[in-house]
Tab-separated table of C-alpha atoms and ligand atoms in Angstrom:
chain	number	residue	atom	x	y	z
A	1090	UNK	CA	-3.234	29.944	12.176
A	1091	UNK	CA	-3.994	27.336	9.472
A	1092	UNK	CA	-7.495	25.846	9.415
A	1093	UNK	CA	-5.908	22.359	8.405
A	1094	UNK	CA	-2.591	20.968	8.628
A	1095	UNK	CA	-1.739	17.662	7.227
A	1096	UNK	CA	1.276	15.671	8.377
A	1097	UNK	CA	2.494	13.389	5.427
A	1098	UNK	CA	3.136	14.114	1.572
A	1099	UNK	CA	2.287	10.045	0.526
A	1100	UNK	CA	-1.190	9.652	-1.398
A	1101	UNK	CA	-3.341	9.415	1.473
A	1102	UNK	CA	-2.117	12.757	3.159
A	1103	UNK	CA	-2.206	14.759	-0.119
A	1104	UNK	CA	-5.530	13.069	-1.084
A	1105	UNK	CA	-6.862	14.869	1.933
A	1106	UNK	CA	-5.254	17.591	1.376
A	1107	UNK	CA	-7.144	17.656	-2.058
A	1108	UNK	CA	-10.367	16.936	-0.402
A	1109	UNK	CA	-10.414	19.392	2.429
A	1110	UNK	CA	-10.032	22.066	-0.351
A	1111	UNK	CA	-12.454	20.502	-2.408
A	1112	UNK	CA	-15.013	20.755	0.610
A	1113	UNK	CA	-13.877	23.726	1.815
A	1114	UNK	CA	-12.435	25.897	-0.926
A	1115	UNK	CA	-10.499	28.927	0.501
A	1116	UNK	CA	-9.664	27.277	3.844
A	1117	UNK	CA	-5.896	27.969	4.870
A	1118	UNK	CA	-4.264	24.522	4.596
A	1119	UNK	CA	-0.547	23.407	5.115
A	1120	UNK	CA	1.041	19.952	4.075
A	1121	UNK	CA	4.288	18.900	5.749
A	1122	UNK	CA	6.533	16.145	4.785
A	1123	UNK	CA	10.312	15.072	6.070
A	1124	UNK	CA	11.434	14.170	2.692
A	1125	UNK	CA	12.446	16.001	0.021
A	1126	UNK	CA	10.229	15.384	-2.839
A	1127	UNK	CA	6.090	14.255	-2.344
A	1128	UNK	CA	5.941	10.118	-2.258
A	1129	UNK	CA	8.859	9.332	-1.630
A	1130	UNK	CA	7.981	5.852	0.681
A	1131	UNK	CA	5.467	3.638	0.131
A	1132	UNK	CA	3.555	5.527	-2.609
A	1133	UNK	CA	6.513	6.086	-4.422
A	1134	UNK	CA	7.631	2.217	-3.938
A	1135	UNK	CA	4.940	0.239	-4.330
A	1136	UNK	CA	3.268	-2.307	-7.756
A	1137	UNK	CA	1.337	0.402	-9.286
A	1138	UNK	CA	-1.619	-1.984	-9.455
A	1139	UNK	CA	-5.244	-0.353	-9.285
A	1140	UNK	CA	-7.023	-3.199	-7.015
A	1141	UNK	CA	-10.676	-4.459	-7.626
A	1142	UNK	CA	-11.309	-5.419	-3.853
A	1143	UNK	CA	-12.016	-9.039	-3.960
A	1144	UNK	CA	-9.922	-9.957	-1.288
A	1145	UNK	CA	-11.079	-8.463	1.516
A	1146	UNK	CA	-13.442	-9.107	4.307
A	1147	UNK	CA	-16.851	-8.244	3.511
A	1148	UNK	CA	-18.118	-5.093	4.886
A	1149	UNK	CA	-14.726	-4.135	5.893
A	1150	UNK	CA	-13.400	-0.165	5.239
A	1151	UNK	CA	-10.710	-2.299	2.583
A	1152	UNK	CA	-13.554	-4.071	0.765
A	1153	UNK	CA	-15.922	-0.738	0.516
A	1154	UNK	CA	-13.152	2.124	-0.266
A	1155	UNK	CA	-11.221	0.052	-2.523
A	1156	UNK	CA	-14.094	-0.654	-4.830
A	1157	UNK	CA	-15.182	3.162	-4.621
A	1158	UNK	CA	-11.395	4.150	-5.159
A	1159	UNK	CA	-10.523	1.699	-8.116
A	1160	UNK	CA	-13.342	3.619	-9.967
A	1161	UNK	CA	-12.518	7.194	-8.672
A	1162	UNK	CA	-8.647	6.703	-9.393
A	1163	UNK	CA	-9.546	5.689	-12.938
A	1164	UNK	CA	-12.132	8.800	-13.266
A	1165	UNK	CA	-9.363	11.146	-11.940
A	1166	UNK	CA	-6.756	9.504	-13.962
A	1167	UNK	CA	-9.095	10.189	-17.174
A	1168	UNK	CA	-9.834	13.748	-16.038
A	1169	UNK	CA	-6.566	14.761	-15.618
A	1170	UNK	CA	-4.372	12.698	-18.207
A	1171	UNK	CA	-2.647	10.576	-15.843
A	1172	UNK	CA	-1.718	7.512	-17.970
A	1173	UNK	CA	-3.789	4.267	-16.747
A	1174	UNK	CA	-4.122	0.806	-18.244
A	1175	UNK	CA	-7.171	-1.693	-17.173
A	1176	UNK	CA	-5.397	-4.738	-18.300
A	1177	UNK	CA	-7.056	-6.969	-16.031
A	1178	UNK	CA	-5.837	-9.578	-13.603
A	1179	UNK	CA	-5.329	-13.320	-13.443
A	1180	UNK	CA	-5.298	-15.201	-9.925
A	1181	UNK	CA	-3.833	-18.679	-11.050
A	1182	UNK	CA	-4.242	-21.839	-8.715
A	1183	UNK	CA	-1.061	-24.111	-8.957
A	1184	UNK	CA	-2.223	-27.044	-7.155
A	1185	UNK	CA	-5.147	-28.473	-5.539
A	1186	UNK	CA	-5.005	-26.961	-2.099
A	1187	UNK	CA	-4.533	-23.542	-4.077
A	1188	UNK	CA	-7.751	-24.453	-6.312
A	1189	UNK	CA	-9.904	-24.909	-3.300
A	1190	UNK	CA	-8.720	-21.292	-1.804
A	1191	UNK	CA	-9.601	-19.992	-5.230
A	1192	UNK	CA	-13.108	-20.827	-5.352
A	1193	UNK	CA	-13.612	-19.417	-1.544
A	1194	UNK	CA	-12.013	-16.299	-3.286
A	1195	UNK	CA	-14.590	-16.562	-5.898
A	1196	UNK	CA	-17.223	-16.485	-3.301
A	1197	UNK	CA	-15.698	-13.632	-1.483
A	1198	UNK	CA	-15.690	-11.682	-4.690
A	1199	UNK	CA	-19.519	-12.410	-5.438
A	1200	UNK	CA	-20.201	-11.128	-1.929
A	1201	UNK	CA	-18.101	-8.070	-2.547
A	1202	UNK	CA	-19.827	-7.496	-5.617
A	1203	UNK	CA	-16.778	-7.290	-7.704
A	1204	UNK	CA	-17.200	-8.829	-11.071
A	1205	UNK	CA	-14.689	-12.129	-12.015
A	1206	UNK	CA	-14.818	-14.747	-14.485
A	1207	UNK	CA	-13.640	-18.382	-13.250
A	1208	UNK	CA	-11.642	-20.346	-15.992
A	1209	UNK	CA	-10.248	-23.424	-16.262
A	1210	UNK	CA	-6.553	-24.400	-17.238
A	1211	UNK	CA	-7.262	-24.395	-21.101
A	1212	UNK	CA	-8.677	-20.892	-21.278
A	1213	UNK	CA	-5.786	-19.811	-19.002
A	1214	UNK	CA	-3.108	-21.278	-21.401
A	1215	UNK	CA	-5.125	-19.516	-24.461
A	1216	UNK	CA	-5.146	-15.953	-22.681
A	1217	UNK	CA	-1.568	-16.171	-21.335
A	1218	UNK	CA	0.383	-19.183	-22.755
A	1219	UNK	CA	3.172	-18.350	-20.780
A	1220	UNK	CA	1.101	-19.312	-17.595
A	1221	UNK	CA	0.252	-22.685	-16.327
A	1222	UNK	CA	-2.130	-23.156	-13.451
A	1223	UNK	CA	-5.140	-25.851	-12.824
A	1224	UNK	CA	-7.434	-22.602	-12.896
A	1225	UNK	CA	-7.785	-18.919	-12.303
A	1226	UNK	CA	-10.122	-16.210	-11.902
A	1227	UNK	CA	-9.701	-13.508	-14.177
A	1228	UNK	CA	-10.904	-9.911	-12.509
A	1229	UNK	CA	-11.229	-7.461	-15.552
A	1230	UNK	CA	-11.542	-4.083	-13.969
A	1231	UNK	CA	-8.164	-4.781	-12.469
A	1232	UNK	CA	-5.628	-1.942	-13.700
A	1233	UNK	CA	-2.123	0.202	-13.555
A	1234	UNK	CA	-1.113	3.372	-12.716
A	1235	UNK	CA	1.872	5.321	-11.341
A	1236	UNK	CA	0.628	6.473	-7.811
A	1237	UNK	CA	3.629	8.901	-7.526
A	1238	UNK	CA	1.975	10.610	-10.814
A	1239	UNK	CA	-1.085	10.706	-9.001
A	1240	UNK	CA	0.017	11.954	-5.922
A	1241	UNK	CA	2.046	14.874	-7.867
A	1242	UNK	CA	-1.254	15.794	-9.608
A	1243	UNK	CA	-3.054	15.508	-6.590
A	1244	UNK	CA	-0.606	18.081	-5.118
A	1245	UNK	CA	-0.968	20.408	-8.158
A	1246	UNK	CA	-4.344	20.659	-7.412
A	1247	UNK	CA	-3.800	21.482	-3.955
A	1248	UNK	CA	-1.438	24.344	-4.715
A	1249	UNK	CA	-3.716	25.512	-7.145
A	1250	UNK	CA	-6.673	25.783	-4.366
A	1251	UNK	CA	-3.793	27.926	-2.584
A	1252	UNK	CA	-2.974	25.252	-0.101
A	1253	UNK	CA	1.017	25.196	1.223
A	1254	UNK	CA	3.055	22.539	0.818
A	1255	UNK	CA	6.368	22.427	2.608
A	1256	UNK	CA	8.852	19.440	2.351
A	1257	UNK	CA	12.176	18.283	3.637
A	1258	UNK	CA	10.706	19.152	6.985
A	1259	UNK	CA	10.272	16.502	10.030
A	1260	UNK	CA	7.793	17.144	12.438
A	1261	UNK	CA	9.227	16.834	16.162
A	1262	UNK	CA	6.494	17.758	18.131
A	1263	UNK	CA	2.765	17.857	18.225
A	1264	UNK	CA	0.590	19.646	20.923
A	1265	UNK	CA	-3.357	19.136	21.124
A	1266	UNK	CA	-5.095	21.854	23.317
A	1267	UNK	CA	-8.719	23.038	23.092
A	1268	UNK	CA	-8.792	25.415	20.533
A	1269	UNK	CA	-5.794	24.399	17.978
A	1270	UNK	CA	-2.979	21.869	17.374
A	1271	UNK	CA	0.510	23.199	17.251
A	1272	UNK	CA	2.975	21.045	15.172
A	1273	UNK	CA	6.663	21.770	15.385
A	1274	UNK	CA	9.909	20.989	13.292
A	1275	UNK	CA	13.435	21.477	14.724
A	1276	UNK	CA	13.083	25.395	13.984
A	1277	UNK	CA	9.384	25.975	13.210
A	1278	UNK	CA	6.111	25.853	14.421
A	1279	UNK	CA	2.577	26.029	12.870
A	1280	UNK	CA	-0.707	26.294	14.842
A	1281	UNK	CA	-3.982	24.760	12.757
A	1282	UNK	CA	-7.535	24.646	13.853
A	1283	UNK	CA	-7.403	20.472	12.942
A	1284	UNK	CA	-4.660	18.132	11.778
A	1285	UNK	CA	-4.591	14.912	9.979
A	1286	UNK	CA	-1.772	12.634	10.593
A	1287	UNK	CA	-0.993	10.134	7.273
A	1288	UNK	CA	2.678	9.231	8.542
A	1289	UNK	CA	2.833	5.755	6.964
A	1290	UNK	CA	5.688	3.630	8.127
A	1291	UNK	CA	6.300	6.550	11.037
A	1292	UNK	CA	2.164	6.539	12.067
A	1293	UNK	CA	2.406	4.817	15.514
A	1294	UNK	CA	5.282	7.510	16.338
A	1295	UNK	CA	3.367	10.370	15.451
A	1296	UNK	CA	0.511	9.224	17.399
A	1297	UNK	CA	2.383	8.880	20.421
A	1298	UNK	CA	4.294	12.229	19.750
A	1299	UNK	CA	0.737	13.755	19.721
A	1300	UNK	CA	-0.399	11.679	23.079
A	1301	UNK	CA	-2.606	9.481	21.815
A	1302	UNK	CA	-2.428	5.991	23.838
A	1303	UNK	CA	-2.062	3.372	21.512
A	1304	UNK	CA	-0.790	-0.466	21.794
A	1305	UNK	CA	-0.035	-1.155	18.223
A	1306	UNK	CA	3.203	-0.773	16.686
A	1307	UNK	CA	4.497	-0.439	13.050
A	1308	UNK	CA	6.328	-3.297	11.918
A	1309	UNK	CA	8.242	-2.784	8.636
A	1310	UNK	CA	7.645	-5.796	6.025
A	1311	UNK	CA	10.239	-5.251	2.747
A	1312	UNK	CA	8.515	-5.955	-0.468
A	1313	UNK	CA	11.673	-6.862	-2.915
A	1314	UNK	CA	11.259	-6.904	-6.523
A	1315	UNK	CA	13.053	-7.440	-9.643
A	1316	UNK	CA	12.318	-6.655	-13.363
A	1317	UNK	CA	12.333	-8.705	-16.241
A	1318	UNK	CA	14.705	-7.246	-19.376
A	1319	UNK	CA	13.258	-5.662	-22.184
A	1320	UNK	CA	13.428	-8.226	-24.085
A	1321	UNK	CA	10.798	-10.233	-21.762
A	1322	UNK	CA	8.315	-7.628	-21.354
A	1323	UNK	CA	5.707	-9.519	-23.380
A	1324	UNK	CA	5.518	-12.285	-21.408
A	1325	UNK	CA	2.420	-11.615	-20.005
A	1326	UNK	CA	-0.502	-8.934	-20.871
A	1327	UNK	CA	-2.359	-9.167	-17.745
A	1328	UNK	CA	-1.304	-9.217	-14.002
A	1329	UNK	CA	-0.448	-12.436	-12.947
A	1330	UNK	CA	-0.818	-13.199	-9.392
A	1331	UNK	CA	-1.039	-16.328	-6.827
A	1332	UNK	CA	-3.928	-17.181	-4.705
A	1333	UNK	CA	-2.904	-15.594	-1.372
A	1334	UNK	CA	-2.583	-16.936	1.784
A	1335	UNK	CA	-5.940	-15.520	3.622
A	1336	UNK	CA	-4.240	-15.407	7.165
A	1337	UNK	CA	-1.751	-12.829	5.773
A	1338	UNK	CA	-2.228	-9.616	4.798
A	1339	UNK	CA	0.338	-9.745	1.638
A	1340	UNK	CA	-0.808	-11.226	-1.795
A	1341	UNK	CA	2.284	-12.792	-3.087
A	1342	UNK	CA	4.764	-12.931	-5.597
A	1343	UNK	CA	3.328	-11.559	-8.784
A	1344	UNK	CA	4.178	-10.604	-12.231
A	1345	UNK	CA	3.291	-7.049	-13.151
A	1346	UNK	CA	3.148	-4.825	-16.146
A	1347	UNK	CA	3.872	-1.358	-15.453
A	1348	UNK	CA	2.764	1.845	-16.963
A	1349	UNK	CA	6.112	2.723	-17.993
A	1350	UNK	CA	6.130	-0.474	-20.408
A	1351	UNK	CA	7.990	-2.961	-18.087
A	1352	UNK	CA	6.883	-5.916	-16.282
A	1353	UNK	CA	8.128	-6.600	-12.754
A	1354	UNK	CA	8.072	-9.683	-10.418
A	1355	UNK	CA	7.144	-9.331	-6.456
A	1356	UNK	CA	7.008	-8.303	-4.036
A	1357	UNK	CA	7.831	-10.756	-1.294
A	1358	UNK	CA	7.236	-9.779	2.326
A	1359	UNK	CA	10.779	-10.123	4.668
A	1360	UNK	CA	10.753	-8.573	7.999
A	1361	UNK	CA	12.657	-5.301	7.556
A	1362	UNK	CA	15.211	-4.194	10.355
A	1363	UNK	CA	15.102	-0.243	8.910
A	1364	UNK	CA	11.748	1.522	8.327
A	1365	UNK	CA	12.931	3.425	5.718
A	1366	UNK	CA	16.180	1.703	4.505
A	1367	UNK	CA	15.637	0.353	1.152
A	1368	UNK	CA	19.071	-1.248	0.656
A	1369	UNK	CA	19.185	-5.202	1.415
A	1370	UNK	CA	20.503	-5.638	4.982
A	1371	UNK	CA	19.522	-1.890	5.931
A	1372	UNK	CA	19.754	-1.817	9.691
A	1373	UNK	CA	18.259	0.956	11.848
A	1374	UNK	CA	19.174	0.613	15.322
A	1375	UNK	CA	16.453	2.454	16.950
A	1376	UNK	CA	13.695	0.534	14.702
A	1377	UNK	CA	15.581	-2.921	15.052
A	1378	UNK	CA	15.744	-2.446	18.922
A	1379	UNK	CA	11.725	-1.766	18.859
A	1380	UNK	CA	10.826	-4.248	16.422
A	1381	UNK	CA	12.841	-7.043	18.260
A	1382	UNK	CA	12.084	-5.844	21.656
A	1383	UNK	CA	8.243	-5.555	20.875
A	1384	UNK	CA	6.065	-8.325	22.555
A	1385	UNK	CA	3.549	-8.432	19.341
A	1386	UNK	CA	6.397	-8.990	17.293
A	1387	UNK	CA	7.171	-12.407	19.059
A	1388	UNK	CA	3.982	-13.453	18.822
A	1389	UNK	CA	3.766	-12.797	15.101
A	1390	UNK	CA	7.206	-14.598	14.686
A	1391	UNK	CA	6.126	-17.283	16.630
A	1392	UNK	CA	2.775	-17.825	14.576
A	1393	UNK	CA	4.827	-17.624	11.462
A	1394	UNK	CA	8.231	-19.040	11.668
A	1395	UNK	CA	7.843	-21.372	8.649
A	1396	UNK	CA	6.534	-18.616	6.624
A	1397	UNK	CA	9.045	-16.140	7.801
A	1398	UNK	CA	12.229	-18.476	7.280
A	1399	UNK	CA	10.965	-19.289	3.803
A	1400	UNK	CA	10.730	-15.699	3.007
A	1401	UNK	CA	13.926	-14.632	4.291
A	1402	UNK	CA	15.670	-17.844	2.217
A	1403	UNK	CA	14.106	-16.472	-0.955
A	1404	UNK	CA	15.562	-13.111	-0.378
A	1405	UNK	CA	18.845	-14.237	0.330
A	1406	UNK	CA	19.008	-16.910	-2.628
A	1407	UNK	CA	17.209	-15.677	-5.573
A	1408	UNK	CA	16.610	-19.103	-6.535
A	1409	UNK	CA	13.688	-19.705	-4.144
A	1410	UNK	CA	12.248	-16.631	-5.043
A	1411	UNK	CA	12.446	-17.506	-8.676
A	1412	UNK	CA	10.769	-21.069	-7.655
A	1413	UNK	CA	7.919	-19.163	-6.303
A	1414	UNK	CA	7.183	-17.464	-9.931
A	1415	UNK	CA	7.809	-20.588	-11.357
A	1416	UNK	CA	5.032	-22.296	-10.149
A	1417	UNK	CA	2.923	-19.973	-12.592
A	1418	UNK	CA	5.439	-18.883	-15.473
A	1419	UNK	CA	7.833	-21.993	-15.568
A	1420	UNK	CA	9.725	-20.445	-18.014
A	1421	UNK	CA	11.156	-17.896	-16.074
A	1422	UNK	CA	14.981	-18.225	-15.585
A	1423	UNK	CA	17.175	-16.682	-13.321
A	1424	UNK	CA	18.862	-14.551	-15.948
A	1425	UNK	CA	15.536	-12.880	-16.220
A	1426	UNK	CA	15.546	-11.324	-12.835
A	1427	UNK	CA	17.146	-8.060	-12.348
A	1428	UNK	CA	16.939	-6.543	-8.775
A	1429	UNK	CA	15.194	-3.214	-8.516
A	1430	UNK	CA	14.637	-1.039	-5.423
A	1431	UNK	CA	12.269	-2.660	-2.991
A	1432	UNK	CA	9.290	-1.382	-1.269
A	1433	UNK	CA	8.711	-1.024	2.618
A	1434	UNK	CA	4.948	-1.986	3.783
A	1435	UNK	CA	3.796	-0.239	7.470
A	1436	UNK	CA	2.190	-3.251	9.159
A	1437	UNK	CA	0.461	-2.060	12.207
A	1438	UNK	CA	0.738	-5.114	14.638
A	1439	UNK	CA	-1.388	-5.652	18.127
A	1440	UNK	CA	0.309	-6.848	21.031
A	1441	UNK	CA	-0.989	-9.997	20.839
A	1442	UNK	CA	0.373	-10.676	17.863
A	1443	UNK	CA	-2.518	-9.934	15.565
A	1444	UNK	CA	-1.641	-8.090	11.950
A	1445	UNK	CA	-4.386	-5.554	11.449
A	1446	UNK	CA	-5.909	-6.242	8.093
A	1447	UNK	CA	-8.138	-3.391	7.817
A	1448	UNK	CA	-7.541	0.425	7.320
A	1449	UNK	CA	-7.386	2.058	10.851
A	1450	UNK	CA	-8.092	5.598	11.479
A	1451	UNK	CA	-8.406	7.082	15.324
A	1452	UNK	CA	-9.288	10.725	16.237
A	1453	UNK	CA	-9.101	13.006	19.217
A	1454	UNK	CA	-10.853	16.185	19.372
A	1455	UNK	CA	-9.213	18.234	17.082
A	1456	UNK	CA	-6.989	15.261	14.833
A	1457	UNK	CA	-7.236	12.447	12.584
A	1458	UNK	CA	-4.648	9.815	12.592
A	1459	UNK	CA	-4.402	6.885	10.080
A	1460	UNK	CA	-2.916	4.359	12.008
A	1461	UNK	CA	-3.089	1.654	9.495
A	1462	UNK	CA	-2.921	2.241	5.553
A	1463	UNK	CA	-1.496	-0.865	3.747
A	1464	UNK	CA	-2.093	-2.087	0.576
A	1465	UNK	CA	-4.755	-1.237	-1.216
A	1466	UNK	CA	-4.124	2.400	0.388
A	1467	UNK	CA	-3.078	4.028	-2.729
A	1468	UNK	CA	-6.241	2.653	-4.971
A	1469	UNK	CA	-8.200	3.770	-1.876
A	1470	UNK	CA	-6.729	6.845	-1.090
A	1471	UNK	CA	-9.497	9.432	-2.599
A	1472	UNK	CA	-12.230	7.398	-0.797
A	1473	UNK	CA	-9.890	7.279	2.586
A	1474	UNK	CA	-9.764	11.132	2.084
A	1475	UNK	CA	-13.411	11.593	1.814
A	1476	UNK	CA	-14.026	9.212	4.934
A	1477	UNK	CA	-11.459	11.552	6.706
A	1478	UNK	CA	-12.919	14.621	5.539
A	1479	UNK	CA	-16.607	13.779	6.618
A	1480	UNK	CA	-15.156	13.340	10.056
A	1481	UNK	CA	-13.500	16.589	10.411
A	1482	UNK	CA	-16.055	18.294	8.699
A	1483	UNK	CA	-19.019	16.385	11.262
A	1484	UNK	CA	-17.688	19.076	13.923
B	875	FAD	C1	5.535	-3.061	-1.636
B	875	FAD	C2	4.448	-2.680	-1.895
B	875	FAD	C3	3.453	-2.709	-2.776
B	875	FAD	C4	2.238	-2.214	-2.560
B	875	FAD	N1	1.085	-2.207	-3.713
B	875	FAD	C5	-0.092	-1.712	-3.889
B	875	FAD	C6	-0.710	-1.538	-5.402
B	875	FAD	O1	-0.247	-2.085	-6.076
B	875	FAD	N2	-1.595	-0.473	-5.117
B	875	FAD	C7	-2.367	-0.369	-3.893
B	875	FAD	O2	-3.321	0.254	-4.126
B	875	FAD	N3	-1.450	0.036	-3.066
B	875	FAD	C8	-0.084	-0.584	-2.784
B	875	FAD	N4	0.784	-0.780	-1.748
B	875	FAD	C9	0.309	-0.181	-0.617
B	875	FAD	C10	0.034	1.488	-0.920
B	875	FAD	O3	1.886	1.811	-1.560
B	875	FAD	C11	0.012	2.467	0.345
B	875	FAD	O4	-0.838	2.160	1.263
B	875	FAD	C12	0.153	3.802	0.316
B	875	FAD	O5	1.433	4.527	-0.434
B	875	FAD	C13	0.173	4.280	1.688
B	875	FAD	O6	0.177	5.892	1.823
B	875	FAD	P1	0.257	6.442	2.991
B	875	FAD	O7	0.262	8.327	2.286
B	875	FAD	O8	-0.279	6.247	4.012
B	875	FAD	O9	2.073	6.543	3.008
B	875	FAD	P2	3.239	6.849	2.641
B	875	FAD	O10	3.257	6.879	1.117
B	875	FAD	O11	4.392	5.826	3.066
B	875	FAD	O12	3.692	8.558	3.033
B	875	FAD	C14	3.881	8.716	4.629
B	875	FAD	C15	4.628	9.972	4.495
B	875	FAD	O13	4.767	10.333	5.902
B	875	FAD	C16	5.985	10.940	6.010
B	875	FAD	N5	6.019	11.222	7.145
B	875	FAD	C17	6.507	10.496	8.152
B	875	FAD	N6	6.816	10.958	9.341
B	875	FAD	C18	6.728	12.009	9.143
B	875	FAD	C19	7.253	13.284	9.977
B	875	FAD	N7	7.789	12.918	11.428
B	875	FAD	N8	7.258	14.655	9.567
B	875	FAD	C20	6.865	15.074	8.453
B	875	FAD	N9	6.540	13.813	7.384
B	875	FAD	C21	6.208	12.183	8.103
B	875	FAD	C22	6.823	10.668	5.377
B	875	FAD	O14	8.118	11.064	4.605
B	875	FAD	C23	6.302	9.980	4.050
B	875	FAD	O15	6.204	10.627	2.972
B	875	FAD	C24	1.919	-1.294	-1.631
B	875	FAD	C25	2.928	-1.180	-0.502
B	875	FAD	C26	4.272	-1.418	-0.552
B	875	FAD	C27	5.037	-1.146	0.326
């Protein structure tokens, strides 16, 4: 019998295992993932940004945990020799509507207690000569890191603390009784006193497998990236973001220096018909049937017809995608955009069509389920883990 079992070897699951062993040294802990390696899904396919927490609704879990997570991620990286860089981020307004939204965002960042500087068009040009806008917000604390590396180091700490990590094993049954939780894969079964499920793109299915009565479903949104050739990596030195649409949980196509020295463009947000199919046009019949038959999805689609069609068009025709980036970086050309593997966001959608913006965590007597952990959950993984573990240890 294990004391704790964690399902999911993305950054949230591994950080939770790490935190459990920090709080309960010597506990018997097992972490299981169906992929052959850690960080195989969202954690290994993201922008690598250490967000500062300016966007999120004041008082939300995202606002609180992101701010704390940004600091904690940098401290963890420094303590374990993980390369990271605090390059700062510019949020660039390109017309009067965006300029007005930028000023609202400035107010929000003040409420969220994140240091932000408001700069005008001339100052923007001075700092980033290849970027144009009517003004910008500069967030000095935003950084970049490789979250796969962070996850691997967390996993090394878990193993060093006596935790077991089993990969390549899909959990297909979860049974909770009054004294234990039994989790089963094709040919193996384990029992644990407590279970934490951090299943990312499969979070809703795992919750239903465990008997939770949840109304939401995970809808996959592909985030397609391009990378710039080596000759163009000097184009910008800070992260360059557009001003986001406050109605949508996605931040818009941005220019991101990577910790490996590259420069990426992306991600967009296009409906996916396969939760784990990374190739363009991937289709998984079960996933597609569930999404297209879901009332919540119909409502999202109806409320966002124009945005959805525009994203689809720009996904199919790179020229449209390029136009999004050229709003703030006019000298980018089609030849600069070289396709790179996409990421797939797990976005929880309620039956009434609400996109769940905040992190969502539910618990039963013996289990905790992370039902929605979209961006900035990589930045926030350590405080999310702390939040989960404090719930587990309450009992
Ligand atoms: C395109 C994109 C860009 C992003 N950019 C950023 C960013 O810059 N900064 C930031 O902070 N966040 C970013 N995010 C968000 C961040 O990547 C995620 O919030 C975070 O990685 C979620 O981690 P997770 O552990 O919950 O999920 P995941 O990393 O998806 O891990 C879930 C794990 O569960 C496993 N699993 C599922 N079902 C089973 C089963 N039945 N049995 C066993 N294992 C199972 C999967 O194999 C997977 O490894 C981005 C996300 C995307 C997609």
